[in-house]
Coordinates of C-alpha atoms (C1' of nucleotides) in Angstrom, one line a residue:
Chain A
M1 CA 99.0 101.9 69.7
P2 CA 99.8 101.4 73.3
R3 CA 97.3 99.1 75.1
R4 CA 97.2 100.1 78.8
K5 CA 96.2 97.6 81.3
D6 CA 95.2 99.8 84.2
G7 CA 91.8 100.1 82.7
E8 CA 91.0 96.4 83.2
K9 CA 91.4 96.9 86.9
T10 CA 88.9 99.7 87.0
R11 CA 86.5 97.8 84.8
D12 CA 86.6 94.8 87.2
A13 CA 86.2 97.1 90.2
I14 CA 83.1 98.6 88.7
L15 CA 81.7 95.1 87.9
E16 CA 82.3 94.0 91.4
G17 CA 81.1 97.1 93.2
A18 CA 78.0 97.3 91.0
A19 CA 77.1 93.7 91.5
W20 CA 77.3 94.2 95.2
L21 CA 75.2 97.3 95.2
F22 CA 72.6 95.9 92.8
S23 CA 72.3 92.9 95.0
R24 CA 71.4 95.1 97.9
K25 CA 69.3 97.8 96.4
G26 CA 68.2 96.4 93.0
F27 CA 68.6 98.0 89.6
T28 CA 66.4 101.1 89.8
N29 CA 67.3 102.0 93.3
T30 CA 71.0 102.0 92.5
T31 CA 72.3 105.2 90.9
N32 CA 75.5 105.6 88.9
A33 CA 76.7 107.9 91.6
D34 CA 76.2 105.1 94.2
I35 CA 78.2 102.8 92.1
A36 CA 81.0 105.3 91.6
R37 CA 81.1 105.8 95.3
V38 CA 81.6 102.2 96.3
C39 CA 84.2 101.7 93.7
G40 CA 86.5 104.1 95.5
N41 CA 85.0 107.4 94.3
I42 CA 85.7 106.8 90.6
N43 CA 84.0 109.1 88.1
T44 CA 80.5 108.3 86.9
A45 CA 81.5 108.8 83.3
L46 CA 83.6 105.6 83.5
I47 CA 80.4 103.6 83.7
S48 CA 79.4 104.9 80.3
Y49 CA 83.0 104.6 79.1
Y50 CA 83.3 100.9 80.0
F51 CA 79.7 99.7 79.8
C52 CA 77.9 102.0 77.5
D53 CA 75.0 102.3 80.0
K54 CA 73.7 101.3 83.4
A55 CA 71.5 98.5 82.0
T56 CA 74.4 96.9 80.3
L57 CA 76.5 97.2 83.4
Y58 CA 73.7 95.5 85.4
R59 CA 73.5 92.6 83.0
E60 CA 77.3 92.2 82.8
S61 CA 77.8 92.3 86.5
W62 CA 75.2 89.7 87.1
E63 CA 76.7 87.5 84.5
F64 CA 80.2 88.1 85.9
A65 CA 79.1 87.1 89.4
Y66 CA 77.1 84.1 88.2
R67 CA 79.8 82.7 85.9
D68 CA 82.4 82.8 88.7
A69 CA 80.1 81.2 91.2
I70 CA 78.8 78.4 89.0
K71 CA 82.3 77.5 87.9
K72 CA 83.3 77.1 91.5
Y73 CA 80.1 75.4 92.6
P74 CA 78.5 73.6 89.7
L75 CA 74.8 72.7 89.8
D76 CA 75.3 69.0 90.6
G77 CA 78.1 69.7 93.1
N78 CA 80.4 67.5 91.2
A79 CA 78.6 64.3 92.3
P80 CA 78.9 61.5 89.7
A81 CA 75.6 60.9 87.9
D82 CA 75.6 57.3 89.0
A83 CA 76.0 58.1 92.7
P84 CA 73.2 57.2 95.0
P85 CA 70.5 59.9 95.1
E86 CA 71.3 60.7 98.7
E87 CA 74.8 61.6 97.8
R88 CA 73.7 63.6 94.8
L89 CA 71.2 65.5 96.9
R90 CA 73.9 66.3 99.4
A91 CA 76.2 67.6 96.7
I92 CA 73.5 69.7 95.1
I93 CA 72.5 71.3 98.4
H94 CA 76.0 71.9 99.4
A95 CA 77.0 73.5 96.1
D96 CA 73.9 75.6 96.0
I97 CA 74.2 77.0 99.5
L98 CA 77.9 77.8 99.2
R99 CA 77.4 79.4 95.8
R100 CA 74.6 81.6 97.1
S101 CA 76.8 82.6 100.1
E102 CA 79.7 83.7 98.0
R103 CA 80.8 87.3 97.8
D104 CA 78.5 88.5 100.5
S105 CA 75.6 86.8 98.8
T106 CA 75.7 89.0 95.8
L107 CA 74.2 86.3 93.6
N108 CA 71.3 85.6 95.9
G109 CA 70.7 89.3 96.5
I110 CA 70.2 90.0 92.8
I111 CA 67.9 87.1 92.6
H112 CA 65.7 88.2 95.4
A113 CA 65.8 91.8 94.1
E114 CA 64.6 90.4 90.7
I115 CA 61.8 88.5 92.3
S116 CA 60.6 91.7 94.0
Y117 CA 61.1 94.1 91.1
P118 CA 61.7 92.2 87.9
T119 CA 63.9 93.8 85.2
E120 CA 64.7 92.7 81.8
I121 CA 67.3 90.2 83.1
L122 CA 64.7 88.4 85.1
T123 CA 64.2 85.5 82.7
D124 CA 67.9 84.8 82.6
V125 CA 68.2 85.1 86.4
Y126 CA 65.2 82.9 86.9
E127 CA 66.4 80.2 84.6
K128 CA 69.9 80.0 85.9
S129 CA 69.3 80.5 89.6
L130 CA 65.9 79.2 90.4
A131 CA 64.6 76.9 87.7
S132 CA 67.8 75.0 87.4
L133 CA 67.9 74.2 91.0
R134 CA 64.4 73.0 91.0
A135 CA 65.0 70.8 88.0
V136 CA 68.0 69.0 89.5
L137 CA 66.2 68.6 92.8
R138 CA 63.2 67.2 91.0
V139 CA 65.2 64.3 89.6
V140 CA 66.8 63.1 92.9
V141 CA 63.6 63.7 94.9
A142 CA 61.6 61.7 92.5
E143 CA 64.1 58.9 92.8
M144 CA 64.1 59.1 96.6
L145 CA 60.4 59.2 97.0
G146 CA 59.9 56.3 94.8
E147 CA 57.2 55.2 92.4
R148 CA 54.3 55.7 94.7
A149 CA 54.7 59.4 95.2
T150 CA 52.4 61.7 93.3
A151 CA 53.6 64.6 91.2
E152 CA 52.2 67.0 93.7
E153 CA 54.1 65.3 96.6
Q154 CA 57.3 65.6 94.5
R155 CA 56.6 69.2 93.8
L156 CA 56.0 70.0 97.4
A157 CA 59.1 68.3 98.5
V158 CA 61.2 70.0 95.9
L159 CA 59.7 73.3 97.0
S160 CA 60.6 72.7 100.6
I161 CA 64.2 71.9 99.9
F162 CA 64.4 74.7 97.4
S163 CA 63.1 77.1 100.1
M164 CA 65.8 76.2 102.5
C165 CA 68.4 76.8 99.9
I166 CA 67.3 80.1 98.5
V167 CA 66.3 81.8 101.8
P168 CA 68.1 85.2 101.9
V169 CA 69.9 84.5 105.2
E170 CA 72.6 87.1 104.8
K171 CA 70.1 89.8 103.9
I172 CA 67.8 89.0 106.8
Q173 CA 70.7 89.0 109.1
T174 CA 71.6 92.5 108.2
L175 CA 68.2 93.8 108.9
E176 CA 67.8 96.0 111.9
G177 CA 67.2 94.3 115.2
M178 CA 68.6 91.1 114.0
P179 CA 70.8 89.3 116.5
Q180 CA 74.4 89.3 115.3
Y181 CA 74.7 85.7 114.4
T182 CA 76.2 84.4 111.2
Y183 CA 75.7 81.0 109.8
D184 CA 78.7 79.1 108.4
P185 CA 77.6 78.0 104.9
E186 CA 79.3 74.5 105.3
I187 CA 77.4 73.8 108.5
R188 CA 74.2 75.1 107.2
A189 CA 74.5 73.0 104.1
R190 CA 75.1 70.0 106.2
H191 CA 72.1 70.8 108.3
V192 CA 69.8 71.4 105.4
Y193 CA 70.8 68.1 103.9
E194 CA 70.1 66.2 107.0
F195 CA 66.9 68.0 107.5
A196 CA 65.8 67.3 104.0
L197 CA 66.7 63.6 104.3
G198 CA 64.5 63.4 107.4
G199 CA 61.7 65.3 105.7
L200 CA 61.8 63.1 102.6
K201 CA 61.7 60.0 104.8
A202 CA 58.7 61.3 106.6
I203 CA 56.9 62.1 103.4
K204 CA 57.6 58.8 101.9
K205 CA 55.8 57.0 104.7
Chain B
M1 CA 27.2 118.9 108.7
P2 CA 26.4 116.0 106.3
R3 CA 28.9 113.2 106.6
R4 CA 28.9 111.3 103.3
K5 CA 29.8 107.7 103.4
D6 CA 30.9 107.2 99.8
G7 CA 34.2 108.4 100.8
E8 CA 35.0 105.5 103.1
K9 CA 34.6 103.1 100.2
T10 CA 37.1 105.1 98.1
R11 CA 39.5 105.1 101.0
D12 CA 39.3 101.4 101.5
A13 CA 39.7 100.8 97.8
I14 CA 42.9 102.8 97.8
L15 CA 44.2 100.9 100.8
E16 CA 43.6 97.6 99.2
G17 CA 44.8 98.5 95.8
A18 CA 47.9 100.2 97.1
A19 CA 48.8 97.3 99.3
W20 CA 48.5 95.0 96.4
L21 CA 50.7 97.2 94.2
F22 CA 53.2 97.8 96.9
S23 CA 53.6 94.1 97.5
R24 CA 54.4 93.6 93.8
K25 CA 56.6 96.5 93.0
G26 CA 57.7 97.9 96.3
F27 CA 57.4 101.5 97.5
T28 CA 59.6 103.5 95.2
N29 CA 58.6 101.7 92.1
T30 CA 54.9 102.2 92.7
T31 CA 53.6 105.6 91.5
N32 CA 50.5 107.3 92.6
A33 CA 49.3 107.0 89.1
D34 CA 49.7 103.3 89.3
I35 CA 47.7 103.2 92.4
A36 CA 45.0 105.3 91.0
R37 CA 44.8 103.0 88.0
V38 CA 44.3 99.8 89.9
C39 CA 41.7 101.4 92.1
G40 CA 39.4 101.8 89.2
N41 CA 40.9 105.0 87.6
I42 CA 40.3 107.2 90.6
N43 CA 42.1 110.5 90.8
T44 CA 45.7 110.7 92.1
A45 CA 44.8 113.7 94.1
L46 CA 42.6 111.5 96.3
I47 CA 45.7 109.8 97.6
S48 CA 46.9 113.1 99.1
Y49 CA 43.3 113.9 100.1
Y50 CA 42.9 110.7 102.2
F51 CA 46.4 109.9 103.2
C52 CA 48.4 113.1 103.1
D53 CA 51.2 111.5 101.2
K54 CA 52.4 108.3 99.6
A55 CA 54.6 107.3 102.5
T56 CA 51.7 107.4 104.9
L57 CA 49.5 105.5 102.5
Y58 CA 52.3 102.8 102.3
R59 CA 52.5 102.5 106.1
E60 CA 48.7 102.4 106.5
S61 CA 48.1 99.9 103.8
W62 CA 50.7 97.6 105.3
E63 CA 49.1 97.9 108.7
F64 CA 45.7 97.4 107.2
A65 CA 46.8 94.2 105.5
Y66 CA 48.7 92.9 108.5
R67 CA 46.0 93.6 111.1
D68 CA 43.4 91.8 109.0
A69 CA 45.6 88.8 108.4
I70 CA 46.9 88.3 111.9
K71 CA 43.4 88.5 113.3
K72 CA 42.3 85.7 111.1
Y73 CA 45.5 83.7 111.5
P74 CA 47.1 84.4 114.9
L75 CA 50.8 83.6 115.5
D76 CA 50.1 80.5 117.5
G77 CA 47.4 79.3 115.2
N78 CA 45.1 79.1 118.2
A79 CA 46.8 76.1 119.6
P80 CA 46.5 75.9 123.4
A81 CA 49.7 76.7 125.2
D82 CA 49.6 73.4 126.9
A83 CA 49.2 71.3 123.8
P84 CA 52.0 69.0 122.8
P85 CA 54.8 70.8 120.8
E86 CA 54.0 68.8 117.7
E87 CA 50.5 70.2 117.7
R88 CA 51.7 73.7 118.4
L89 CA 54.2 73.5 115.6
R90 CA 51.5 72.3 113.2
A91 CA 49.3 75.2 114.2
I92 CA 52.0 77.8 113.8
I93 CA 53.0 76.6 110.4
H94 CA 49.4 76.3 109.2
A95 CA 48.5 79.8 110.4
D96 CA 51.7 81.3 109.0
I97 CA 51.4 79.8 105.6
L98 CA 47.7 80.6 105.2
R99 CA 48.3 84.2 106.4
R100 CA 51.1 84.7 103.9
S101 CA 48.9 83.3 101.2
E102 CA 46.0 85.6 101.8
R103 CA 45.0 88.4 99.4
D104 CA 47.3 87.2 96.7
S105 CA 50.1 87.2 99.1
T106 CA 50.1 90.9 99.7
L107 CA 51.6 90.5 103.1
N108 CA 54.5 88.3 102.1
G109 CA 55.1 90.5 99.0
I110 CA 55.6 93.6 101.1
I111 CA 57.9 91.7 103.4
H112 CA 60.1 90.5 100.6
A113 CA 60.1 93.9 98.9
E114 CA 61.3 95.3 102.3
I115 CA 64.0 92.7 102.5
S116 CA 65.3 93.7 99.1
Y117 CA 64.7 97.5 99.3
P118 CA 64.2 98.6 102.9
T119 CA 62.1 101.6 103.6
E120 CA 61.3 103.2 106.9
I121 CA 58.6 100.6 107.8
L122 CA 61.2 97.9 107.6
T123 CA 61.7 97.5 111.4
D124 CA 58.0 97.2 111.9
V125 CA 57.6 94.7 109.1
Y126 CA 60.6 92.7 110.2
E127 CA 59.4 92.5 113.8
K128 CA 55.9 91.5 113.0
S129 CA 56.4 89.2 110.1
L130 CA 59.8 87.6 110.5
A131 CA 61.1 87.9 114.0
S132 CA 57.8 86.9 115.6
L133 CA 57.7 83.7 113.6
R134 CA 61.2 82.8 114.5
A135 CA 60.5 83.5 118.1
V136 CA 57.5 81.2 118.4
L137 CA 59.3 78.5 116.3
R138 CA 62.2 78.7 118.6
V139 CA 60.2 77.7 121.6
V140 CA 58.6 74.6 120.1
V141 CA 61.7 73.5 118.3
A142 CA 63.7 73.8 121.5
E143 CA 61.1 71.6 123.2
M144 CA 61.1 69.1 120.4
L145 CA 64.9 68.8 120.0
G146 CA 65.3 68.3 123.7
E147 CA 68.0 69.2 126.2
R148 CA 70.9 67.8 124.2
A149 CA 70.5 70.1 121.2
T150 CA 72.9 73.0 121.0
A151 CA 71.8 76.5 120.4
E152 CA 73.2 76.4 116.9
E153 CA 71.2 73.3 116.1
Q154 CA 68.1 75.0 117.3
R155 CA 68.8 78.1 115.3
L156 CA 69.4 76.0 112.2
A157 CA 66.3 74.0 112.6
V158 CA 64.3 77.2 113.2
L159 CA 65.8 78.7 110.1
S160 CA 64.9 75.8 107.9
I161 CA 61.2 75.7 109.0
F162 CA 61.2 79.5 108.7
S163 CA 62.4 79.3 105.2
M164 CA 59.7 76.9 104.1
C165 CA 57.1 79.3 105.5
I166 CA 58.3 82.6 104.1
V167 CA 59.3 81.4 100.6
P168 CA 57.6 83.8 98.1
V169 CA 55.8 81.0 96.3
E170 CA 53.2 83.1 94.6
K171 CA 55.7 85.6 93.4
I172 CA 58.0 82.9 92.0
Q173 CA 55.0 81.3 90.3
T174 CA 54.2 84.5 88.4
L175 CA 57.7 84.7 87.0
E176 CA 58.1 84.1 83.4
G177 CA 58.5 80.5 82.3
M178 CA 57.0 79.1 85.4
P179 CA 54.7 76.2 84.9
Q180 CA 51.1 77.0 85.7
Y181 CA 50.8 75.2 88.9
T182 CA 49.4 76.7 92.1
Y183 CA 49.9 75.3 95.5
D184 CA 46.9 75.0 97.8
P185 CA 47.9 76.7 101.0
E186 CA 46.2 74.0 103.2
I187 CA 48.0 71.2 101.4
R188 CA 51.3 73.0 101.5
A189 CA 50.9 73.8 105.2
R190 CA 50.3 70.1 105.9
H191 CA 53.2 69.1 103.8
V192 CA 55.6 71.6 105.4
Y193 CA 54.5 70.4 108.9
E194 CA 55.2 66.7 108.0
F195 CA 58.5 67.6 106.3
A196 CA 59.5 69.6 109.4
L197 CA 58.6 66.8 111.7
G198 CA 60.8 64.4 109.7
G199 CA 63.6 66.9 109.6
L200 CA 63.5 67.6 113.3
K201 CA 63.5 63.9 114.0
A202 CA 66.5 63.4 111.8
I203 CA 68.4 66.2 113.5
K204 CA 67.6 65.0 117.0
K205 CA 69.1 61.5 117.0
Chain C
dA1 C1' 111.8 112.6 75.5
dG2 C1' 108.0 112.7 72.5
dT3 C1' 103.9 110.9 70.8
dT4 C1' 99.7 108.6 70.8
dA5 C1' 96.0 106.1 72.4
dT6 C1' 93.9 105.1 76.6
dA7 C1' 92.2 106.3 81.0
dT8 C1' 90.1 109.7 84.0
dT9 C1' 87.9 114.0 85.4
dA10 C1' 84.7 117.9 85.9
dA11 C1' 80.9 120.1 84.5
dT12 C1' 76.7 120.1 82.2
dT13 C1' 72.9 118.8 79.6
dG14 C1' 68.6 117.6 79.3
dC15 C1' 65.0 114.6 80.1
dA16 C1' 61.6 112.5 82.4
dT17 C1' 58.8 111.4 86.0
dA18 C1' 55.9 112.2 89.7
dA19 C1' 54.3 114.0 94.2
dT20 C1' 51.7 117.6 95.7
dT21 C1' 48.6 121.8 95.7
dA22 C1' 44.9 125.1 94.8
dA23 C1' 41.0 126.1 92.8
dA24 C1' 36.9 124.6 90.5
dC25 C1' 33.3 121.6 90.3
dT26 C1' 29.8 118.0 91.8
dC27 C1' 27.4 115.1 94.5
dT28 C1' 25.0 113.7 98.9
dG29 C1' 22.2 114.2 102.7
dA30 C1' 19.6 116.9 106.0
Chain D
dT1 C1' 18.3 123.9 98.5
dC2 C1' 22.5 124.5 100.4
dA3 C1' 26.6 123.3 103.1
dG4 C1' 30.1 120.6 103.3
dA5 C1' 32.3 116.3 101.9
dG6 C1' 34.0 114.2 97.8
dT7 C1' 36.2 114.5 93.3
dT8 C1' 38.4 116.5 89.3
dT9 C1' 41.4 119.4 86.6
dA10 C1' 45.4 121.5 85.7
dA11 C1' 49.3 123.6 87.2
dT12 C1' 53.2 123.6 90.0
dT13 C1' 57.2 122.1 92.0
dA14 C1' 60.7 119.2 92.9
dT15 C1' 64.0 116.6 91.7
dG16 C1' 66.9 113.2 90.5
dC17 C1' 69.8 111.2 87.7
dA18 C1' 71.6 109.0 83.3
dA19 C1' 74.3 110.2 79.7
dT20 C1' 77.5 113.4 77.2
dT21 C1' 81.1 116.4 76.2
dA22 C1' 85.3 118.4 76.2
dA23 C1' 89.2 118.9 78.6
dT24 C1' 93.1 116.7 81.3
dA25 C1' 96.2 113.1 82.9
dT26 C1' 98.7 108.9 82.5
dA27 C1' 100.7 104.8 80.6
dA28 C1' 103.1 102.5 76.9
dC29 C1' 105.8 102.4 73.0
dT30 C1' 109.4 104.2 69.8

DNA sequence: AGTTATATTAATTGCATAATTAAACTCTGA
DNA sequence: TCAGAGTTTAATTATGCAATTAATATAACT
């Protein structure tokens, strides 16, 4: 039984194209025909052929995009656990912003689409892409703010840094009327880190 | 010709209910039946009766929500134009966060839905609710960072403060698995202001 | 080259959902 | 009490699209 390998290429193309579309228009607003179109006018039947149905494709393309991204940019940004909190904070922010900027921000697009119109993958997306960031931030922020900070102060500080990371920059940029300026992820990551440092210092008082 | 006034109440109820639903599920994912349900099981035909069609209702309910909110919380937060930039920044942030938190965050919900799935009101929403904030922030930030700051530094600083304001807190809170903690808008506004001050100071150097 | 399983296509099915309308009915206010 | 605004019912209309099927093309292997 001959195993052809040209199918894998098609499958991957669908995963990629679908992820991109889903990130921009969300699950329900994306049709199989749309997906077929962006994958180079392939046939819609191939979606059923490779992924059984649209919902499965959605889940798989999200997981596909996520796995890739998190491997390249792990949560802790590869900072040693015993590094000073400032360095760990820098690494977390850096990894997070770069990860969210990957692939035309497919990852972050899906997340924001899920926030607006939840589907059945919401829980998974939420855990992996929002809750996890908050959790790691919480640890370093607590350390940096010191003993005297209340739980609420910690929460607020985490929320602020979190906000700067997850803001859908690329999406907002593509909106009509938006000046054509793109932010380099490296530079933005650096900026957010410094901004956060200053903010934390001000809060600590 | 007798002009009954019970109709106005129904109309307003539809506006309010629709705005709330649209902010949560977006335009296409909200059906007339949904709207009728949340308005106390009114009849779907009333939507056509009062607003001609769903699209008109969408636009009107957005404008309705926006007008109310901006009147109560103007862009500049009522700070005098000749006040020191710190005070103007504080007022802007305070007004913006409170405005976005109003009515269960209807305003901000519609904005984020539009970012994810744009409709024809996107331009209007974008101008009024995103571009305008950036514009006023830009002015005070430029003033606070001083002459030596580059345009990119200004842009990045504006983006960071902007992020902290527009983050869809209420939406994220309602997501599954989220700990039951709600942020008091006043306290959060205060925090964001102090955090921003610290951040700006760190950037300035 | 011939065979077979895999990959791809075209056309269709069939469902489901929902916006909108017209006509009937009811309530309010003068 | 009646005229017109408000409300309901029930049908209509529009459609949009996911999923299948059966037929065709192509790669791999002998």
